[in-house]
mmCIF file of C-alpha atoms in Angstrom:
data_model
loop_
_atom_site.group_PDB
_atom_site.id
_atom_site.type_symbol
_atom_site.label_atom_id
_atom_site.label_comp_id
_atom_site.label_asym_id
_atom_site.label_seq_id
_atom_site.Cartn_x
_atom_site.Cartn_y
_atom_site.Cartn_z
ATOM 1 C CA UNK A 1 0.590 -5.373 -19.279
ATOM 2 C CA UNK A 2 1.542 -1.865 -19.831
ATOM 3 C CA UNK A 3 5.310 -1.256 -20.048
ATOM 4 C CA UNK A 4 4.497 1.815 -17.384
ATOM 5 C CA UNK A 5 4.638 -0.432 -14.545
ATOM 6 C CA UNK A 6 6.252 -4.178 -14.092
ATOM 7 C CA UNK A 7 5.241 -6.967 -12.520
ATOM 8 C CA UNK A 8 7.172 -10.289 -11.962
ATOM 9 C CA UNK A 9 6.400 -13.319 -9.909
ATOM 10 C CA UNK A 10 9.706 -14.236 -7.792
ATOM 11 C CA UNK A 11 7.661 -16.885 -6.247
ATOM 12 C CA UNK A 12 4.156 -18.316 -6.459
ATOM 13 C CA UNK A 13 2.835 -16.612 -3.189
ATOM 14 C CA UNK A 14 4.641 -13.581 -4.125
ATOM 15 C CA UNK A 15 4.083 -10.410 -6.915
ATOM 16 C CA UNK A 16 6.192 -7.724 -7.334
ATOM 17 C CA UNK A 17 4.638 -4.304 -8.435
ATOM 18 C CA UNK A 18 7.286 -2.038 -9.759
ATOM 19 C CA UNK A 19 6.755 1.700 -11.482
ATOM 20 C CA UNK A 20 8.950 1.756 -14.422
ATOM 21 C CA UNK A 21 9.430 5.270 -15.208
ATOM 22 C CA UNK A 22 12.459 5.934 -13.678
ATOM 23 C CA UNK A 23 13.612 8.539 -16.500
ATOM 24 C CA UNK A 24 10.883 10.893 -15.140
ATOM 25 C CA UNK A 25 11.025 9.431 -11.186
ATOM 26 C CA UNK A 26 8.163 7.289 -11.766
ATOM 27 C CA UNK A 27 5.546 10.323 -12.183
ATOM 28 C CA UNK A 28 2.196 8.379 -12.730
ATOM 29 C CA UNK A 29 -0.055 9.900 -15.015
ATOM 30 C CA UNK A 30 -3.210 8.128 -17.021
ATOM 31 C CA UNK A 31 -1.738 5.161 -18.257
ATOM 32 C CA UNK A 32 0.028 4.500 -14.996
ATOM 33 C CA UNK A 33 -2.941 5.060 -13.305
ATOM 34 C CA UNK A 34 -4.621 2.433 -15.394
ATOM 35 C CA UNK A 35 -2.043 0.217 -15.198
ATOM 36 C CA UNK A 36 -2.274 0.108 -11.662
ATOM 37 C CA UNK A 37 -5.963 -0.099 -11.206
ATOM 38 C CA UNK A 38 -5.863 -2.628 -13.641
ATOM 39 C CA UNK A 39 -3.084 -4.851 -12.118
ATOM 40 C CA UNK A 40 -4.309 -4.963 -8.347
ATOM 41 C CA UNK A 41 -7.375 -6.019 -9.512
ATOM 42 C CA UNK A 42 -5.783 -8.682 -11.604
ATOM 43 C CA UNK A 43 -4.097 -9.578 -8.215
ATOM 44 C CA UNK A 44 -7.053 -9.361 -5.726
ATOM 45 C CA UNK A 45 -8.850 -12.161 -7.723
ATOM 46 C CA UNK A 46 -5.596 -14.263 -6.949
ATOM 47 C CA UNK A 47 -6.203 -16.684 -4.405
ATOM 48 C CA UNK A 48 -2.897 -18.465 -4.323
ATOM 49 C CA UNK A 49 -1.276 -14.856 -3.679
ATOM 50 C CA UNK A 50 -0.202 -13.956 -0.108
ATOM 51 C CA UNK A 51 1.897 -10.756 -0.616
ATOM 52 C CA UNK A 52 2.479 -8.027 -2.872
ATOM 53 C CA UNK A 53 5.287 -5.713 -2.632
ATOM 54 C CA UNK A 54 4.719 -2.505 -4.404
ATOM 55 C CA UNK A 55 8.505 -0.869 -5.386
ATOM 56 C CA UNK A 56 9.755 1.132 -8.289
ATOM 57 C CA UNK A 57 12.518 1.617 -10.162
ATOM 58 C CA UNK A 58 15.332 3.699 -10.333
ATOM 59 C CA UNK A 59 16.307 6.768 -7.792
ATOM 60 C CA UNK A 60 12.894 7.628 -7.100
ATOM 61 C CA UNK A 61 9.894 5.749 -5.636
ATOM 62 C CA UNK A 62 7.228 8.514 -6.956
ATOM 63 C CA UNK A 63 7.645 12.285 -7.549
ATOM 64 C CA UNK A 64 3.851 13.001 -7.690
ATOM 65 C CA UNK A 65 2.173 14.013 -11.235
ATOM 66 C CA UNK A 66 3.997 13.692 -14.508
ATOM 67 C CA UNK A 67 4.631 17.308 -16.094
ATOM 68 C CA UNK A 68 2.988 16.411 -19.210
ATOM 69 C CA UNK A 69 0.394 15.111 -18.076
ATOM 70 C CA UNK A 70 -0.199 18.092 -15.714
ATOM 71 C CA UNK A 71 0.293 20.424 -18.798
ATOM 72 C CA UNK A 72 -2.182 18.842 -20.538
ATOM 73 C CA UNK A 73 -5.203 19.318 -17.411
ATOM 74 C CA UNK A 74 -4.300 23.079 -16.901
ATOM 75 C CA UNK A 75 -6.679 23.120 -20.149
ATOM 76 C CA UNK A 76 -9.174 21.023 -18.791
ATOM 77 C CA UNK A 77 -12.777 21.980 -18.172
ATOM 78 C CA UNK A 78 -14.076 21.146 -14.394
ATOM 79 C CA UNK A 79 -15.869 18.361 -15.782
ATOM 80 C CA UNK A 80 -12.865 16.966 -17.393
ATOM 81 C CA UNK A 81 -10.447 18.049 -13.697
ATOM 82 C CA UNK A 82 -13.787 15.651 -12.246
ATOM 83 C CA UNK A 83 -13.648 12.723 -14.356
ATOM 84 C CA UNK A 84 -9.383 12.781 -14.621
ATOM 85 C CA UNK A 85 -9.201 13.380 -10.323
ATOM 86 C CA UNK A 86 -12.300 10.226 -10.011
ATOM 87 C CA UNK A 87 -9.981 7.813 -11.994
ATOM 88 C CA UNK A 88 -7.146 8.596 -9.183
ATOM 89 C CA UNK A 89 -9.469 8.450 -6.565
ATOM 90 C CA UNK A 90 -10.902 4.794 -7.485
ATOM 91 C CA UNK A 91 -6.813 3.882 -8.551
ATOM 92 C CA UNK A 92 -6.075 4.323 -4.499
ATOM 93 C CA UNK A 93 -9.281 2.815 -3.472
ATOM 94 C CA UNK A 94 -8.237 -0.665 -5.508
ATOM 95 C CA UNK A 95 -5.208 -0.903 -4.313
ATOM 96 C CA UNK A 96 -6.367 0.119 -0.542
ATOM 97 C CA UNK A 97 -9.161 -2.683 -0.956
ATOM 98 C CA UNK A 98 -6.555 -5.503 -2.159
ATOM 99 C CA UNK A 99 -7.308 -8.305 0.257
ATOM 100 C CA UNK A 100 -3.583 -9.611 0.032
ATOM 101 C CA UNK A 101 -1.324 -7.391 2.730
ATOM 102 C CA UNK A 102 0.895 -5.150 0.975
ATOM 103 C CA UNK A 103 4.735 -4.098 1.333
ATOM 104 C CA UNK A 104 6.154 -0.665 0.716
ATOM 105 C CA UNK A 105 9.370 -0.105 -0.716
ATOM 106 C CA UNK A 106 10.150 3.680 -0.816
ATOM 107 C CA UNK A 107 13.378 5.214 -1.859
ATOM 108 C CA UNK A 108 14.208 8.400 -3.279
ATOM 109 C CA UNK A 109 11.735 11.150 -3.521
ATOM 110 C CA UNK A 110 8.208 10.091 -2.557
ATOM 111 C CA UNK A 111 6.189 12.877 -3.454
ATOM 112 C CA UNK A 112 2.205 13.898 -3.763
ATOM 113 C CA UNK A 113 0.765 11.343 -5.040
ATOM 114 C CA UNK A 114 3.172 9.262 -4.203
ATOM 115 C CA UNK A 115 2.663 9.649 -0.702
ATOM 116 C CA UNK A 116 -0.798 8.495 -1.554
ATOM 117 C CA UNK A 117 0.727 5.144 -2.931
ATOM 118 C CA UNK A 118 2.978 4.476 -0.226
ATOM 119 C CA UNK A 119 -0.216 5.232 2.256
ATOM 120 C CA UNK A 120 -2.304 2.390 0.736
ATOM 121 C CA UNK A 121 0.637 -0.489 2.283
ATOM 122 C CA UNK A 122 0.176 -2.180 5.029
ATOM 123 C CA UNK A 123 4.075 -2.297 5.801
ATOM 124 C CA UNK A 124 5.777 0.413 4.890
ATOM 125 C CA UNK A 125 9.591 0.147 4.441
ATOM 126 C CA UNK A 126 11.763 3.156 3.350
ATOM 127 C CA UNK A 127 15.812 3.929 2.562
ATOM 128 C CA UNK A 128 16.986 6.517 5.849
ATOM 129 C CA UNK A 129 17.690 8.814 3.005
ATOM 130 C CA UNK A 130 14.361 8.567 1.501
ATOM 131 C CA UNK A 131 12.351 12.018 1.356
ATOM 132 C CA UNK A 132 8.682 12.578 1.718
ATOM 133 C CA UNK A 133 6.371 15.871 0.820
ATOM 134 C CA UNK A 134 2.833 16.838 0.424
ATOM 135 C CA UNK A 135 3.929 19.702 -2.426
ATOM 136 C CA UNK A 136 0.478 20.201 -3.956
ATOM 137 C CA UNK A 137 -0.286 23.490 -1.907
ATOM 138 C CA UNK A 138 3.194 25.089 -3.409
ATOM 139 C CA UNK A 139 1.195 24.911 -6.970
ATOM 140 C CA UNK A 140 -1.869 26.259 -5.310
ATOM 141 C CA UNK A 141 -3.856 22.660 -5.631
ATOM 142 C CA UNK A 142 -4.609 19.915 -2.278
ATOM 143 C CA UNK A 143 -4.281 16.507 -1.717
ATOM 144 C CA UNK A 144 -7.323 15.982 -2.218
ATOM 145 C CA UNK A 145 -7.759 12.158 -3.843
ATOM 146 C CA UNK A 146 -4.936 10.967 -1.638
ATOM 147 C CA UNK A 147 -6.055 12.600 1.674
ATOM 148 C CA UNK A 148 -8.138 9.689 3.489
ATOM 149 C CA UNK A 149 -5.582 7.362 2.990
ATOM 150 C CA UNK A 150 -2.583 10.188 4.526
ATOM 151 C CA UNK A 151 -4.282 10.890 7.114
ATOM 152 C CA UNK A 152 -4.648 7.478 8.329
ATOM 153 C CA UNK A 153 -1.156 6.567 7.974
ATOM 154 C CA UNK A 154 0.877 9.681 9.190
ATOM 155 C CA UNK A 155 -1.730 10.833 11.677
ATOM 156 C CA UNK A 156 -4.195 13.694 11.602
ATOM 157 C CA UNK A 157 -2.152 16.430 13.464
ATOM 158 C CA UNK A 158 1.159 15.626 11.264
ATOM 159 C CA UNK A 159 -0.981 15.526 8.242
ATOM 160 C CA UNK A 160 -2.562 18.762 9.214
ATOM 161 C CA UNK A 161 0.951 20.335 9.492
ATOM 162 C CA UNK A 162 2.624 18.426 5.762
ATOM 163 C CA UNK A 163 -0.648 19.404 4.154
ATOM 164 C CA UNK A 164 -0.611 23.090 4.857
ATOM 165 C CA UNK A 165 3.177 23.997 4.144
ATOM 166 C CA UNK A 166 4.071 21.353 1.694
ATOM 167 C CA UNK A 167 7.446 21.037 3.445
ATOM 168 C CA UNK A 168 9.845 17.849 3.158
ATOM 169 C CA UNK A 169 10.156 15.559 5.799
ATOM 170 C CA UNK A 170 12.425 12.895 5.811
ATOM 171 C CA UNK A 171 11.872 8.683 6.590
ATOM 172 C CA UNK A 172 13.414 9.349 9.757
ATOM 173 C CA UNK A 173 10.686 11.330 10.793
ATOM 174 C CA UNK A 174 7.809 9.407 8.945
ATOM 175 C CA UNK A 175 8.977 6.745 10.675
ATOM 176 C CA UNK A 176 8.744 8.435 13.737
ATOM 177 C CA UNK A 177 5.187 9.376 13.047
ATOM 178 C CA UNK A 178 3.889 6.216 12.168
ATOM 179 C CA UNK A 179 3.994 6.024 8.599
ATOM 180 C CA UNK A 180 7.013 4.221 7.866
ATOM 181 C CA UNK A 181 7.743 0.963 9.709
ATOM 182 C CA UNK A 182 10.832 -0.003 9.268
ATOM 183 C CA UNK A 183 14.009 2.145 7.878
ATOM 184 C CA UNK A 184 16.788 0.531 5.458
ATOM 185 C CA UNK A 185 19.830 1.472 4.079
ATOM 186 C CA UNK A 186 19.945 1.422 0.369
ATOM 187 C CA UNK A 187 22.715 -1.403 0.623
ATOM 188 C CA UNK A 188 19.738 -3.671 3.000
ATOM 189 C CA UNK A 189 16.615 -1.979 1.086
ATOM 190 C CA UNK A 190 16.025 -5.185 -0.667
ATOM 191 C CA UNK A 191 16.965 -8.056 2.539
ATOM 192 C CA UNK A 192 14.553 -6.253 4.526
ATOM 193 C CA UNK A 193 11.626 -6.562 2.159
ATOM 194 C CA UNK A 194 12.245 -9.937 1.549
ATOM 195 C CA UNK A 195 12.100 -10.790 5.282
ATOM 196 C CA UNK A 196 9.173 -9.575 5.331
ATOM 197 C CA UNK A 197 8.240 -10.795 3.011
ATOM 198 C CA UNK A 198 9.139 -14.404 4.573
ATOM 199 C CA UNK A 199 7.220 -13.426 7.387
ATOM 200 C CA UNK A 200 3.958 -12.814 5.528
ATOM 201 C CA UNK A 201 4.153 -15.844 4.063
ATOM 202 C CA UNK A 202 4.751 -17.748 6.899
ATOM 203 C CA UNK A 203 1.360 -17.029 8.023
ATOM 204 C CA UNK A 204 -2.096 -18.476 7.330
ATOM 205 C CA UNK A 205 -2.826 -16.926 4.078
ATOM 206 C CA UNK A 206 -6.513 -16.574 5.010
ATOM 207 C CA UNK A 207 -6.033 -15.320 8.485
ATOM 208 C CA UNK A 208 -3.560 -12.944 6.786
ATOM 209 C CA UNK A 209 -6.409 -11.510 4.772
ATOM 210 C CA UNK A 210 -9.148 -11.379 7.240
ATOM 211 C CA UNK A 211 -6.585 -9.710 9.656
ATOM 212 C CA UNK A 212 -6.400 -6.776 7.268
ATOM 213 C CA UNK A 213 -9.557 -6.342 6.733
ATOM 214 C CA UNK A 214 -10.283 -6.237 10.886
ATOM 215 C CA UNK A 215 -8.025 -3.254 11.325
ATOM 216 C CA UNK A 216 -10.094 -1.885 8.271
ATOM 217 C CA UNK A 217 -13.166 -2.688 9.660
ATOM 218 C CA UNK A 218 -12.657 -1.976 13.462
ATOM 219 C CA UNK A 219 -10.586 0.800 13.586
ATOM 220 C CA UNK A 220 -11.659 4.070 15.154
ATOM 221 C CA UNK A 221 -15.084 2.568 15.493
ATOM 222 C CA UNK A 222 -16.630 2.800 19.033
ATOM 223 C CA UNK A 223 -16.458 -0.414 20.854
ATOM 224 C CA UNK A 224 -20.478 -1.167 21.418
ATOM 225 C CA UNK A 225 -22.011 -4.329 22.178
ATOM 226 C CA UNK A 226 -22.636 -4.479 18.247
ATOM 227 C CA UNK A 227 -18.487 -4.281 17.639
ATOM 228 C CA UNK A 228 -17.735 -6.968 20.556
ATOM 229 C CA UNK A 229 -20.310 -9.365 18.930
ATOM 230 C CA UNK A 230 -19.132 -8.956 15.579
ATOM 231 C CA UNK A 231 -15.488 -9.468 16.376
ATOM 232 C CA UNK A 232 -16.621 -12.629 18.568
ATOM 233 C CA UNK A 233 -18.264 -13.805 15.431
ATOM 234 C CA UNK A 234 -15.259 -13.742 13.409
ATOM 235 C CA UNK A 235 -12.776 -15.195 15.773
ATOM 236 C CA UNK A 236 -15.529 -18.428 16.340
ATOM 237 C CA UNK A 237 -15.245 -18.307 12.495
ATOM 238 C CA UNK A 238 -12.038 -18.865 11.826
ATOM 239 C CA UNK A 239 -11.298 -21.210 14.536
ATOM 240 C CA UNK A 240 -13.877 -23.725 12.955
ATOM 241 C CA UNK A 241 -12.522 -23.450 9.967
ATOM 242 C CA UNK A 242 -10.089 -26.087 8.120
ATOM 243 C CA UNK A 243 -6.586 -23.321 8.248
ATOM 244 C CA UNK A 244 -7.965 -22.047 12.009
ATOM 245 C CA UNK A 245 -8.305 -26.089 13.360
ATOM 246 C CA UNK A 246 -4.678 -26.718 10.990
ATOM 247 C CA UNK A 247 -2.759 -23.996 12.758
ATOM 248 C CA UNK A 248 -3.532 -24.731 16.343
ATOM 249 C CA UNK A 249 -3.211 -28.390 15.743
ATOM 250 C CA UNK A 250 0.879 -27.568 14.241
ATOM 251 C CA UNK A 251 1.424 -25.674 17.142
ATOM 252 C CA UNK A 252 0.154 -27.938 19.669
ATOM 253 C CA UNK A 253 2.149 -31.018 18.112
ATOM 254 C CA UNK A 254 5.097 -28.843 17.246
ATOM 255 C CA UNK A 255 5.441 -28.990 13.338
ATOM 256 C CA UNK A 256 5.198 -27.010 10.613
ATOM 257 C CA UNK A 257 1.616 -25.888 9.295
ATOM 258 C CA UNK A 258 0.275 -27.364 6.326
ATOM 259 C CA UNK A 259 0.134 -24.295 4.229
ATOM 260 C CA UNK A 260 3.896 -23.598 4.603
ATOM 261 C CA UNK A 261 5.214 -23.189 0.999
ATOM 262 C CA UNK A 262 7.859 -25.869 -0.391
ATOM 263 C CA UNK A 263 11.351 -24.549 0.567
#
């Protein structure tokens, strides 16, 4: 794997997804976006996985595009600014589609496209000190590739606002919007990520994954007679099945479920 990024294994259920950059604050440019497309879909084909938590090292969690690498497009044709923006776009869209839930950890500066990596998490935990921006408008460019995937997590109005005037905000107010779940000191970054960690895993690894991709599938739909069947279907599917009938029979006899992990 590309020395860009770094991934470990701190436990068979678990992978840790860390950008390793942190002499240029983890700016991503094409072989980090590689990397990364690369990886999660290495880890989507995982079965035995039930979490990833995507971090980075040093200071920063992402300061947006890599100078260099930005350099080099302000030569680009529009077919080349096409093809170079696509391999972005379909970067967020594999790691939005992993089927395993996903955990934040932000710190530092999490800038431009950044913000579009820390959108893509399910649960999103950040430092109090951590700061965010949408700063492609102060070059005279949009957040374009990362946009669907803002939106959804800080909100349309907020979004509308960040967008436009490419201010900083800080984790104290993403997490007032929505975007950030939980807030951490730098000294309990780490605990709280691993108790969530410990959560996840707690949890029926399949019902895990079809829960994510409910809120994918059902949200801001209209609830028609088509929705309210479909959901109906998939609740009478995973009762029947062998980790639906395993988790209500723990619970009614009072012991652990099977797919608990060895301690």
């Amino acid at each position: 794997m590309s020395n860009v990024i770094d991934v470990t294994r701190p436990k068979p259920h678990v992978a840790k997804v860390w950008l390793n950059r942190p002499d240029v604050r983890n700016a991503f440019n094409d072989d980090v976006i590689a990397a990364l497309t690369a990886t999660f879909t290495e880890l989507a084909q995982d079965e035995s996985l039930r979490v990833v938590v995507l971090g980075a090292h040093g200071k920063a969690f992402c300061a947006g595009a890599d100078l260099n690498w930005m350099k080099t497009m302000a030569g680009y044709s529009w077919d080349q600014n096409r093809a170079d923006a696509q391999q972005l776009a379909d970067m967020l869209w594999t790691l939005d589609q992993c089927p395993v839930p996903v955990v934040g950890r932000i710190q530092g500066d999490c800038y431009a496209g950044g913000m579009g990596l820390a959108a893509i998490c399910d649960v999103l935990v950040a430092v109090e000190g951590a700061t965010f921006c949408l700063s492609e408008a102060r070059l005279g460019l949009l957040p374009a590739t990362i946009s669907p995937y803002v939106a959804r997590a800080l909100g349309v109005q907020a979004s509308r606002r960040y967008m436009v005037t490419a201010e900083r905000f800080s984790a104290v107010r993403a997490h007032a919007l929505g975007m950030v779940h939980e807030l951490a000191t730098p000294e309990t970054l780490d605990a709280k990520v691993d108790e969530l960690v410990a959560t996840l895993v707690a949890n029926g690894p399949k019902a895990a994954r079809e829960c994510k991709r409910l809120v994918r599938d059902v949200g801001g739909q209209p609830i028609t007679e088509a929705l309210r069947s479909e959901t109906a279907r998939r609740i009478a599917d995973v009762r029947a099945s062998d980790e639906g009938r395993e988790g209500l029979q723990s619970f009614l006899q009072k012991r652990p479920p099977g797919w608990l992990p060895a301690a």
